[in-house]
Structure formats: structure tokens, C-alpha cells
mmCIF file of C-alpha atoms in Angstrom:
data_model
loop_
_atom_site.group_PDB
_atom_site.id
_atom_site.type_symbol
_atom_site.label_atom_id
_atom_site.label_comp_id
_atom_site.label_asym_id
_atom_site.label_seq_id
_atom_site.Cartn_x
_atom_site.Cartn_y
_atom_site.Cartn_z
ATOM 1 C CA MET A 1 -0.114 -0.070 0.065
ATOM 2 C CA LYS A 2 2.776 2.353 1.009
ATOM 3 C CA ILE A 3 4.728 1.483 -2.138
ATOM 4 C CA LEU A 4 1.569 2.037 -4.310
ATOM 5 C CA LEU A 5 1.099 5.460 -2.670
ATOM 6 C CA THR A 6 4.757 6.373 -3.180
ATOM 7 C CA ILE A 7 4.547 5.389 -6.855
ATOM 8 C CA ILE A 8 1.441 7.400 -7.240
ATOM 9 C CA ILE A 9 2.950 10.457 -5.705
ATOM 10 C CA CYS A 10 6.131 10.274 -7.787
ATOM 11 C CA LEU A 11 3.962 9.959 -10.979
ATOM 12 C CA ALA A 12 2.084 12.846 -9.917
ATOM 13 C CA LEU A 13 5.072 14.955 -9.137
ATOM 14 C CA SER A 14 6.754 14.051 -12.390
ATOM 15 C CA VAL A 15 3.600 15.035 -14.387
ATOM 16 C CA GLY A 16 3.569 18.377 -12.468
ATOM 17 C CA ALA A 17 7.195 19.121 -13.324
ATOM 18 C CA SER A 18 7.092 18.322 -17.059
ATOM 19 C CA ALA A 19 3.629 19.185 -18.169
ATOM 20 C CA SER A 20 2.315 22.796 -17.936
ATOM 21 C CA PHE A 21 -0.964 24.365 -18.306
ATOM 22 C CA ILE A 22 0.071 25.902 -21.430
ATOM 23 C CA THR A 23 -0.918 24.073 -24.572
ATOM 24 C CA VAL A 24 -0.250 24.790 -28.283
ATOM 25 C CA ALA A 25 -2.124 24.158 -31.236
ATOM 26 C CA PRO A 26 -1.277 20.609 -32.627
ATOM 27 C CA GLU A 27 0.587 22.111 -35.739
ATOM 28 C CA TYR A 28 3.031 23.966 -33.568
ATOM 29 C CA GLU A 29 3.497 21.269 -30.997
ATOM 30 C CA GLU A 30 6.678 19.630 -32.472
ATOM 31 C CA ARG A 31 8.433 22.963 -32.796
ATOM 32 C CA TYR A 32 7.293 24.213 -29.445
ATOM 33 C CA GLU A 33 8.696 21.098 -27.614
ATOM 34 C CA LYS A 34 11.983 21.376 -29.641
ATOM 35 C CA LEU A 35 12.429 25.043 -28.827
ATOM 36 C CA LEU A 36 11.666 24.597 -25.132
ATOM 37 C CA SER A 37 14.212 21.709 -24.864
ATOM 38 C CA GLU A 38 16.887 24.020 -26.355
ATOM 39 C CA LEU A 39 16.220 26.798 -23.736
ATOM 40 C CA ARG A 40 17.757 26.938 -20.476
ATOM 41 C CA CYS A 41 15.696 27.785 -17.464
ATOM 42 C CA LEU A 42 17.646 30.561 -15.628
ATOM 43 C CA VAL A 43 16.185 29.843 -12.336
ATOM 44 C CA CYS A 44 17.176 26.184 -12.202
ATOM 45 C CA GLN A 45 20.123 26.201 -14.577
ATOM 46 C CA ASN A 46 20.565 22.724 -15.272
ATOM 47 C CA GLN A 47 17.106 22.213 -16.572
ATOM 48 C CA THR A 48 15.722 23.086 -19.888
ATOM 49 C CA VAL A 49 12.582 25.243 -20.022
ATOM 50 C CA ALA A 50 10.651 22.013 -21.107
ATOM 51 C CA GLU A 51 11.572 20.417 -17.816
ATOM 52 C CA SER A 52 11.401 23.272 -15.467
ATOM 53 C CA PRO A 53 8.444 23.861 -13.143
ATOM 54 C CA ALA A 54 9.811 27.315 -12.360
ATOM 55 C CA GLY A 55 7.409 30.363 -12.804
ATOM 56 C CA LEU A 56 9.857 32.010 -15.255
ATOM 57 C CA ALA A 57 9.913 28.791 -17.388
ATOM 58 C CA ASP A 58 5.996 29.276 -17.717
ATOM 59 C CA ASP A 59 6.718 32.843 -18.857
ATOM 60 C CA PHE A 60 9.072 31.671 -21.393
ATOM 61 C CA ARG A 61 6.527 28.934 -22.683
ATOM 62 C CA ILE A 62 3.992 31.636 -23.137
ATOM 63 C CA GLU A 63 6.409 33.866 -24.989
ATOM 64 C CA VAL A 64 7.450 31.032 -27.270
ATOM 65 C CA LYS A 65 3.884 29.887 -27.838
ATOM 66 C CA GLU A 66 2.737 33.389 -28.865
ATOM 67 C CA MET A 67 5.878 34.030 -31.077
ATOM 68 C CA LEU A 68 4.990 30.641 -32.917
ATOM 69 C CA GLU A 69 1.362 31.813 -33.457
ATOM 70 C CA ARG A 70 2.493 34.947 -34.747
ATOM 71 C CA GLY A 71 4.489 33.060 -37.272
ATOM 72 C CA ALA A 72 8.053 33.501 -36.147
ATOM 73 C CA THR A 73 10.677 31.069 -37.220
ATOM 74 C CA ASP A 74 12.605 29.057 -34.775
ATOM 75 C CA GLU A 75 15.685 31.108 -35.289
ATOM 76 C CA GLU A 76 13.863 34.287 -34.529
ATOM 77 C CA ILE A 77 12.615 32.921 -31.304
ATOM 78 C CA LEU A 78 16.020 31.694 -30.186
ATOM 79 C CA THR A 79 17.517 35.057 -31.112
ATOM 80 C CA PHE A 80 14.751 36.764 -29.374
ATOM 81 C CA MET A 81 15.549 34.911 -26.084
ATOM 82 C CA SER A 82 19.348 35.250 -26.298
ATOM 83 C CA GLU A 83 19.247 39.021 -27.095
ATOM 84 C CA ARG A 84 17.536 39.303 -23.677
ATOM 85 C CA TYR A 85 19.111 36.690 -21.621
ATOM 86 C CA GLY A 86 22.522 36.016 -23.273
ATOM 87 C CA ASP A 87 23.986 33.037 -25.006
ATOM 88 C CA PHE A 88 23.749 31.183 -21.659
ATOM 89 C CA ILE A 89 20.005 30.546 -22.209
ATOM 90 C CA LEU A 90 20.876 28.471 -25.390
ATOM 91 C CA TYR A 91 21.640 24.901 -24.701
ATOM 92 C CA ASN A 92 23.597 25.022 -28.056
ATOM 93 C CA PRO A 93 25.614 28.083 -27.764
ATOM 94 C CA PRO A 94 26.825 29.731 -30.995
ATOM 95 C CA VAL A 95 30.566 29.454 -31.901
ATOM 96 C CA LYS A 96 32.098 32.672 -30.999
ATOM 97 C CA ALA A 97 35.455 33.869 -29.755
ATOM 98 C CA ARG A 98 34.037 33.628 -26.035
ATOM 99 C CA THR A 99 32.873 30.053 -26.619
ATOM 100 C CA TYR A 100 35.752 28.630 -28.481
ATOM 101 C CA LEU A 101 37.013 26.854 -25.462
ATOM 102 C CA LEU A 102 33.656 25.336 -24.858
ATOM 103 C CA TRP A 103 33.508 24.049 -28.403
ATOM 104 C CA VAL A 104 36.963 23.093 -29.111
ATOM 105 C CA GLY A 105 38.166 22.114 -25.570
ATOM 106 C CA PRO A 106 36.643 18.554 -25.534
ATOM 107 C CA PHE A 107 38.176 17.842 -28.855
ATOM 108 C CA VAL A 108 41.616 19.097 -27.685
ATOM 109 C CA LEU A 109 41.337 16.829 -24.645
ATOM 110 C CA LEU A 110 40.367 13.811 -26.802
ATOM 111 C CA VAL A 111 43.293 14.222 -29.179
ATOM 112 C CA GLY A 112 45.539 14.934 -26.205
ATOM 113 C CA GLY A 113 44.350 11.593 -24.600
ATOM 114 C CA ILE A 114 44.685 9.578 -27.760
ATOM 115 C CA LEU A 115 48.264 10.992 -28.305
ATOM 116 C CA ILE A 116 49.158 9.979 -24.682
ATOM 117 C CA VAL A 117 47.773 6.535 -25.347
ATOM 118 C CA ILE A 118 49.753 6.054 -28.535
ATOM 119 C CA MET A 119 52.925 7.278 -26.755
ATOM 120 C CA LEU A 120 52.304 4.797 -23.946
ATOM 121 C CA VAL A 121 51.506 1.837 -26.250
ATOM 122 C CA ARG A 122 54.613 2.518 -28.389
ATOM 123 C CA LYS A 123 56.840 2.753 -25.331
ATOM 124 C CA ARG A 124 55.541 -0.342 -23.875
ATOM 125 C CA ALA A 125 55.952 -2.301 -27.288
ATOM 126 C CA THR A 126 59.644 -1.296 -27.439
ATOM 127 C CA ASN A 127 60.191 -2.320 -23.982
ATOM 128 C CA ILE A 128 59.046 -5.795 -24.149
ATOM 129 C CA PRO A 129 62.155 -8.132 -24.024
ATOM 130 C CA ARG A 130 62.383 -10.190 -27.139
ATOM 131 C CA ASN A 131 63.041 -13.642 -25.586
ATOM 132 C CA GLU A 132 64.562 -16.023 -27.866
ATOM 133 C CA LEU A 133 63.648 -19.772 -27.231
ATOM 134 C CA THR A 134 66.385 -21.766 -25.841
ATOM 135 C CA GLU A 135 67.158 -25.315 -27.025
ATOM 136 C CA GLN A 136 65.430 -26.513 -23.808
ATOM 137 C CA ASP A 137 62.218 -24.504 -24.567
ATOM 138 C CA LYS A 138 62.187 -25.702 -28.210
ATOM 139 C CA GLN A 139 62.418 -29.413 -27.032
ATOM 140 C CA ARG A 140 59.632 -28.820 -24.557
ATOM 141 C CA LEU A 141 57.597 -27.102 -27.077
ATOM 142 C CA GLN A 142 58.168 -30.043 -29.512
ATOM 143 C CA SER A 143 57.078 -32.679 -26.882
ATOM 144 C CA LEU A 144 53.993 -30.666 -26.041
ATOM 145 C CA LEU A 145 52.881 -30.190 -29.623
ATOM 146 C CA GLY A 146 53.706 -33.864 -30.328
ATOM 147 C CA ASP A 147 51.518 -34.949 -27.447
ATOM 148 C CA GLU A 148 48.826 -32.913 -29.007
ATOM 149 C CA ASP A 149 49.289 -34.731 -32.298
ATOM 150 C CA LYS A 150 48.965 -38.127 -30.931
ATOM 151 C CA LYS A 151 45.509 -37.564 -29.345
ATOM 152 C CA MET B 1 61.558 13.595 -15.608
ATOM 153 C CA ILE B 2 59.100 14.692 -18.342
ATOM 154 C CA ARG B 3 56.769 11.834 -17.162
ATOM 155 C CA PHE B 4 56.094 13.695 -13.956
ATOM 156 C CA LEU B 5 56.183 17.161 -15.368
ATOM 157 C CA ILE B 6 53.355 16.724 -17.724
ATOM 158 C CA PRO B 7 50.924 15.334 -15.216
ATOM 159 C CA ALA B 8 52.032 17.979 -12.809
ATOM 160 C CA PHE B 9 51.435 20.796 -15.392
ATOM 161 C CA ILE B 10 48.035 19.350 -16.224
ATOM 162 C CA PHE B 11 47.284 19.153 -12.470
ATOM 163 C CA ILE B 12 48.266 22.660 -11.844
ATOM 164 C CA VAL B 13 46.090 23.982 -14.765
ATOM 165 C CA LEU B 14 43.058 22.059 -13.621
ATOM 166 C CA MET B 15 43.454 23.456 -10.236
ATOM 167 C CA GLY B 16 43.703 26.930 -11.630
ATOM 168 C CA PHE B 17 40.354 26.526 -13.278
ATOM 169 C CA LEU B 18 38.695 24.985 -10.209
ATOM 170 C CA PHE B 19 40.081 27.732 -8.085
ATOM 171 C CA VAL B 20 38.754 30.510 -10.199
ATOM 172 C CA GLY B 21 35.517 28.579 -10.429
ATOM 173 C CA LEU B 22 35.257 28.718 -6.580
ATOM 174 C CA TYR B 23 34.907 32.404 -6.710
ATOM 175 C CA LYS B 24 32.336 32.630 -9.507
ATOM 176 C CA ASP B 25 28.576 32.634 -9.070
ATOM 177 C CA PRO B 26 26.937 30.490 -11.688
ATOM 178 C CA SER B 27 23.595 32.183 -10.955
ATOM 179 C CA LEU B 28 24.884 35.453 -12.215
ATOM 180 C CA VAL B 29 24.405 35.594 -16.031
ATOM 181 C CA PRO B 30 26.033 38.427 -17.819
ATOM 182 C CA SER B 31 23.259 40.621 -19.468
ATOM 183 C CA PRO B 32 23.520 41.223 -23.147
ATOM 184 C CA LEU B 33 21.685 44.421 -22.649
ATOM 185 C CA ILE B 34 24.670 46.375 -21.268
ATOM 186 C CA GLY B 35 25.343 49.189 -23.711
ATOM 187 C CA LYS B 36 22.054 48.949 -25.357
ATOM 188 C CA PRO B 37 18.913 51.074 -24.866
ATOM 189 C CA VAL B 38 16.161 50.205 -22.461
ATOM 190 C CA PRO B 39 13.575 47.947 -24.078
ATOM 191 C CA THR B 40 10.562 49.797 -25.379
ATOM 192 C CA PHE B 41 7.464 49.269 -23.374
ATOM 193 C CA ALA B 42 4.199 50.926 -22.334
ATOM 194 C CA ALA B 43 2.558 50.028 -19.268
ATOM 195 C CA SER B 44 0.262 51.411 -16.563
ATOM 196 C CA THR B 45 1.779 52.740 -13.449
ATOM 197 C CA LEU B 46 1.372 50.978 -10.201
ATOM 198 C CA LYS B 47 -0.385 53.560 -8.367
ATOM 199 C CA ASN B 48 -2.526 54.952 -11.035
ATOM 200 C CA PRO B 49 -3.773 52.234 -13.594
ATOM 201 C CA GLU B 50 -5.020 55.140 -15.869
ATOM 202 C CA LYS B 51 -1.503 56.676 -16.288
ATOM 203 C CA ILE B 52 0.748 55.153 -18.926
ATOM 204 C CA ILE B 53 4.553 54.937 -18.430
ATOM 205 C CA THR B 54 6.821 54.248 -21.302
ATOM 206 C CA ASN B 55 10.489 53.831 -21.869
ATOM 207 C CA LYS B 56 10.746 57.391 -22.867
ATOM 208 C CA ASP B 57 9.686 58.484 -19.332
ATOM 209 C CA LEU B 58 12.872 56.970 -17.843
ATOM 210 C CA GLN B 59 15.027 59.406 -19.939
ATOM 211 C CA GLY B 60 16.427 62.726 -19.071
ATOM 212 C CA LYS B 61 18.662 61.964 -16.183
ATOM 213 C CA TYR B 62 20.507 58.913 -15.142
ATOM 214 C CA ALA B 63 18.291 56.638 -13.121
ATOM 215 C CA LEU B 64 18.016 53.289 -11.534
ATOM 216 C CA VAL B 65 15.398 50.838 -12.709
ATOM 217 C CA ASN B 66 14.711 48.456 -9.767
ATOM 218 C CA VAL B 67 12.892 45.163 -10.427
ATOM 219 C CA TRP B 68 10.968 44.100 -7.341
ATOM 220 C CA ALA B 69 7.724 42.358 -6.204
ATOM 221 C CA THR B 70 5.953 41.764 -2.710
ATOM 222 C CA TRP B 71 6.571 38.114 -3.142
ATOM 223 C CA CYS B 72 10.338 38.527 -3.392
ATOM 224 C CA ALA B 73 11.974 38.216 0.188
ATOM 225 C CA ALA B 74 15.373 39.524 -1.001
ATOM 226 C CA CYS B 75 13.580 42.752 -2.355
ATOM 227 C CA LYS B 76 12.434 43.524 1.318
ATOM 228 C CA GLN B 77 16.081 43.182 2.387
ATOM 229 C CA GLU B 78 17.059 45.781 -0.059
ATOM 230 C CA HIS B 79 14.245 48.167 0.462
ATOM 231 C CA ALA B 80 16.027 50.243 3.333
ATOM 232 C CA ALA B 81 19.136 50.741 0.958
ATOM 233 C CA LEU B 82 16.824 51.910 -1.796
ATOM 234 C CA MET B 83 14.906 54.409 0.516
ATOM 235 C CA TYR B 84 18.333 55.683 1.611
ATOM 236 C CA LEU B 85 19.492 56.177 -1.988
ATOM 237 C CA ALA B 86 16.262 57.971 -2.967
ATOM 238 C CA GLU B 87 15.877 60.189 0.186
ATOM 239 C CA GLN B 88 19.302 60.938 1.278
ATOM 240 C CA LEU B 89 21.210 60.810 -2.053
ATOM 241 C CA GLN B 90 18.375 61.970 -4.391
ATOM 242 C CA VAL B 91 19.012 59.046 -6.757
ATOM 243 C CA PRO B 92 16.204 58.839 -9.266
ATOM 244 C CA ILE B 93 14.800 55.332 -8.893
ATOM 245 C CA TYR B 94 12.078 53.757 -11.133
ATOM 246 C CA GLY B 95 10.487 50.459 -10.075
ATOM 247 C CA LEU B 96 9.487 47.653 -12.321
ATOM 248 C CA ASN B 97 6.819 45.785 -10.213
ATOM 249 C CA TYR B 98 7.264 42.385 -11.518
ATOM 250 C CA LYS B 99 4.510 39.811 -11.469
ATOM 251 C CA ASP B 100 2.805 41.308 -8.467
ATOM 252 C CA ASP B 101 -0.417 42.128 -7.269
ATOM 253 C CA ARG B 102 -1.423 45.770 -7.596
ATOM 254 C CA GLY B 103 -3.080 46.005 -4.099
ATOM 255 C CA SER B 104 -0.314 44.253 -2.258
ATOM 256 C CA ALA B 105 2.298 46.288 -3.990
ATOM 257 C CA ILE B 106 0.664 49.582 -3.080
ATOM 258 C CA ASP B 107 0.289 48.337 0.497
ATOM 259 C CA TRP B 108 3.994 47.546 0.602
ATOM 260 C CA LEU B 109 4.896 50.995 -0.535
ATOM 261 C CA ASN B 110 2.525 52.516 1.947
ATOM 262 C CA ARG B 111 3.887 50.451 4.922
ATOM 263 C CA TYR B 112 7.639 50.521 4.135
ATOM 264 C CA GLY B 113 8.056 53.806 2.224
ATOM 265 C CA ASP B 114 8.245 54.414 -1.496
ATOM 266 C CA PRO B 115 11.734 55.049 -2.914
ATOM 267 C CA TYR B 116 10.327 55.152 -6.450
ATOM 268 C CA ILE B 117 9.568 58.051 -8.735
ATOM 269 C CA ALA B 118 7.067 55.792 -10.451
ATOM 270 C CA ASN B 119 6.481 52.141 -10.948
ATOM 271 C CA ILE B 120 5.958 50.290 -14.202
ATOM 272 C CA PHE B 121 3.249 47.652 -13.445
ATOM 273 C CA ASP B 122 4.275 44.479 -15.032
ATOM 274 C CA GLU B 123 1.633 42.083 -14.058
ATOM 275 C CA ASN B 124 2.366 39.102 -16.402
ATOM 276 C CA GLY B 125 6.243 39.653 -16.556
ATOM 277 C CA ARG B 126 6.376 40.359 -20.236
ATOM 278 C CA ILE B 127 8.250 43.549 -19.900
ATOM 279 C CA GLY B 128 10.424 41.552 -17.291
ATOM 280 C CA ILE B 129 11.375 39.131 -20.139
ATOM 281 C CA ASP B 130 12.345 42.276 -22.445
ATOM 282 C CA PHE B 131 14.640 43.420 -19.619
ATOM 283 C CA GLY B 132 16.092 39.860 -19.234
ATOM 284 C CA VAL B 133 14.794 39.511 -15.654
ATOM 285 C CA TYR B 134 15.305 36.115 -14.113
ATOM 286 C CA GLY B 135 15.407 36.797 -10.496
ATOM 287 C CA ALA B 136 14.192 39.690 -8.551
ATOM 288 C CA PRO B 137 15.598 41.903 -7.247
ATOM 289 C CA GLU B 138 17.418 43.260 -10.208
ATOM 290 C CA THR B 139 18.736 46.738 -10.464
ATOM 291 C CA PHE B 140 19.666 48.358 -13.870
ATOM 292 C CA LEU B 141 21.738 51.635 -14.169
ATOM 293 C CA ILE B 142 20.599 53.768 -17.128
ATOM 294 C CA ASP B 143 21.910 57.041 -18.458
ATOM 295 C CA ALA B 144 19.981 60.092 -19.692
ATOM 296 C CA GLU B 145 19.544 58.660 -23.063
ATOM 297 C CA GLY B 146 18.147 55.396 -21.626
ATOM 298 C CA ILE B 147 21.355 53.309 -22.328
ATOM 299 C CA ILE B 148 21.778 50.495 -19.793
ATOM 300 C CA HIS B 149 25.264 50.648 -18.165
ATOM 301 C CA HIS B 150 25.101 48.103 -15.515
ATOM 302 C CA LYS B 151 22.913 45.374 -14.162
ATOM 303 C CA LEU B 152 22.895 43.907 -10.559
ATOM 304 C CA VAL B 153 21.212 40.705 -9.843
ATOM 305 C CA GLY B 154 20.532 40.456 -6.121
ATOM 306 C CA VAL B 155 20.343 42.709 -3.193
ATOM 307 C CA MET B 156 21.497 46.350 -3.322
ATOM 308 C CA THR B 157 23.855 47.113 -0.496
ATOM 309 C CA PRO B 158 25.876 50.209 0.585
ATOM 310 C CA ALA B 159 29.178 48.350 -0.487
ATOM 311 C CA ILE B 160 27.630 47.208 -3.924
ATOM 312 C CA TRP B 161 26.535 50.831 -4.495
ATOM 313 C CA GLU B 162 29.886 52.114 -3.874
ATOM 314 C CA GLU B 163 31.860 49.425 -5.818
ATOM 315 C CA GLN B 164 29.566 48.807 -8.682
ATOM 316 C CA PHE B 165 27.352 51.802 -9.201
ATOM 317 C CA LEU B 166 29.125 55.046 -7.980
ATOM 318 C CA PRO B 167 32.091 54.534 -10.517
ATOM 319 C CA LYS B 168 29.705 53.974 -13.419
ATOM 320 C CA ILE B 169 27.563 56.883 -12.455
ATOM 321 C CA ASN B 170 30.752 58.946 -12.131
ATOM 322 C CA GLN B 171 31.551 58.067 -15.924
ATOM 323 C CA ILE B 172 28.037 58.917 -17.182
ATOM 324 C CA ILE B 173 27.148 62.122 -15.233
ATOM 325 C CA SER B 174 28.387 64.527 -12.549
ATOM 326 C CA PRO B 175 27.791 62.290 -9.701
ATOM 327 C CA PRO B 176 26.259 62.194 -6.254
ATOM 328 C CA THR B 177 29.549 62.133 -4.329
ATOM 329 C CA VAL B 178 28.080 61.333 -0.868
ATOM 330 C CA SER B 179 28.613 57.844 0.115
ATOM 331 C CA MET B 180 25.921 55.632 1.826
ATOM 332 C CA ASN B 181 28.011 55.048 5.085
#
């Protein structure tokens, strides 16, 4: 019973967090959802506007909805928001001098990591002692392989 | 030797980034409106719904535009500072009453004092969006032509007034030289 109640409460909360009382006409729905998932809620910064239950996110939803209904393009809407709140509001920030590190940084780290791995592997490869088989080893090998053949 | 130097170097760089990060407040988002004119708006004033206030009304002298609401606890904290600025230093302050209830807002001003020349009544927060408001209180500094020079997100204090606002006001106008202390 307790578990059931917990599940119901969790479901109710999750519905409250994601859905909003704001609805758009079906023809805009796809673009509306996509735009909201590209905008950061500035109150709870690691959430998109689509996920956020904050009051400000609702204001953004209304703004996006009304712009869609006025016939604005996706780009116009995102520009509208970033002109007021800065690039930080965009989950896909534009490539600019300020954001080079953000965009290029991970690739620099990746290339650096690959280089280090290559260096280590090469070093290790040259360090492996090339043991030649002694006579004794060869005989043992022969006898082992020979045993195998007889079976 | 280089085996140890490279990781040590990476470690120090990483520590440098993290150390700087310690002193940054991620909730402070730089405003793209700095250097741009105040957004155009026309709204009723708080105290008189018949009267219309527009962005043109803010021009003429430098001024502060303070975003506040009765539901905003931090706004109450900074209220005394705003009263001091308005009454003792004759700083012109306009209010942007943000997503508030007209009656409660007027009550608040009657009870705690009214530091504002006038208040823009932004009931649904649409003007707030044009100003890039995301957390009241916020305070904008604008010059006589209505250009935004500074934005403070958070509570106005005497220290912040002296550090952030006075130098900027000095740049844009012959300043009020008196300090708040």
C-alpha cells in the first residue's frame, strides 16, 4: 500500500514538473517542444525550459507559444531569447570567440588523450624483451605439440 | 623527468580553473543588454492604472530601474538601501513591479516607504522578459539617453552601491559624491 502510494505521488510530481497548463495548437507542438528543450531555465540552471516547473519557465513557454502563433521562425525565437538573456540561455551556444574553449576544448582533450595512449603503447611495445627460445624450450615445445598430435 | 612534469602541469592547470570557479557565482548571468537602450514598453503605473509609463519617461537623467515584487523576500532586504538612495542621495529610482498584485504592492509601499519616482506595473512579466529579468531583485543603471550601463542581480547594499554603481555613474554624469555610510 505504502509502495503504491509512493509510486502515485512520484508520478503525480513528475507530471507536475514536465507538463504545464500551457498548450499549443497541434501544428506547432513539435516545434514548441523542440524550442523549449533548447532553452535553459535560468532559475534552475541545469534544466531546460521544457523540464522546469519554475514560474519563469512558464513565462518563457507563453512567450514561445505566442511567437509561434505570430509566425516567427525557430531562429527568430531563439535570437529573441538570447538577445535578452544572453547565449547562456541556449543549450547550443553559438560558436564565437567567447565560446571557442567550450566547443574546441573537449576535442583538444580527446586528441591529447589519444596521443598519450599512442605514446604509452609505443613505449611499452619497445620495452617488451624479445626472448629467444632456448634449446630446452624448443624441445619442451616439441614434446607438448607432439603430445597434442597423438591424441 | 618529463613523465612527472606533464601530469603535474595538467594538474596545476586544472587546479587553476577549479580555483577560479570557486569564486564565481553561476547564478549570475551576464546581461547582453549592457550598452543597449532600455527595451521599449508601455504599461500602466502601479499607483494609477489610468496613467501610462513608457521607456521614454525614464530618460532625461541617469536613473536606476529596480525590479521588485512583494513576493520577493530579498526585495524587502534591499528596501532600506533603496530608501536611503532615494531620500538621502536623491538618486532617481524607477520601479518595475514584476508579476505582482497591484493591491499588495501599493500596501507594501505605503507600509515601508516608497523610494520610486514611479513604478511600471508588469503584471504578467512580459516587460520583465524584455529586460532579461530572471530573478528579482535586479537593478539596472541607465543614463540620460536610456542606455543601460550596469545590471545588478541580487540585493543592493551600500558596498555594492559604492563598488559597482558609483564609479559607473561618475562616468556617465556628474555624480552624487556622498557615500551611503
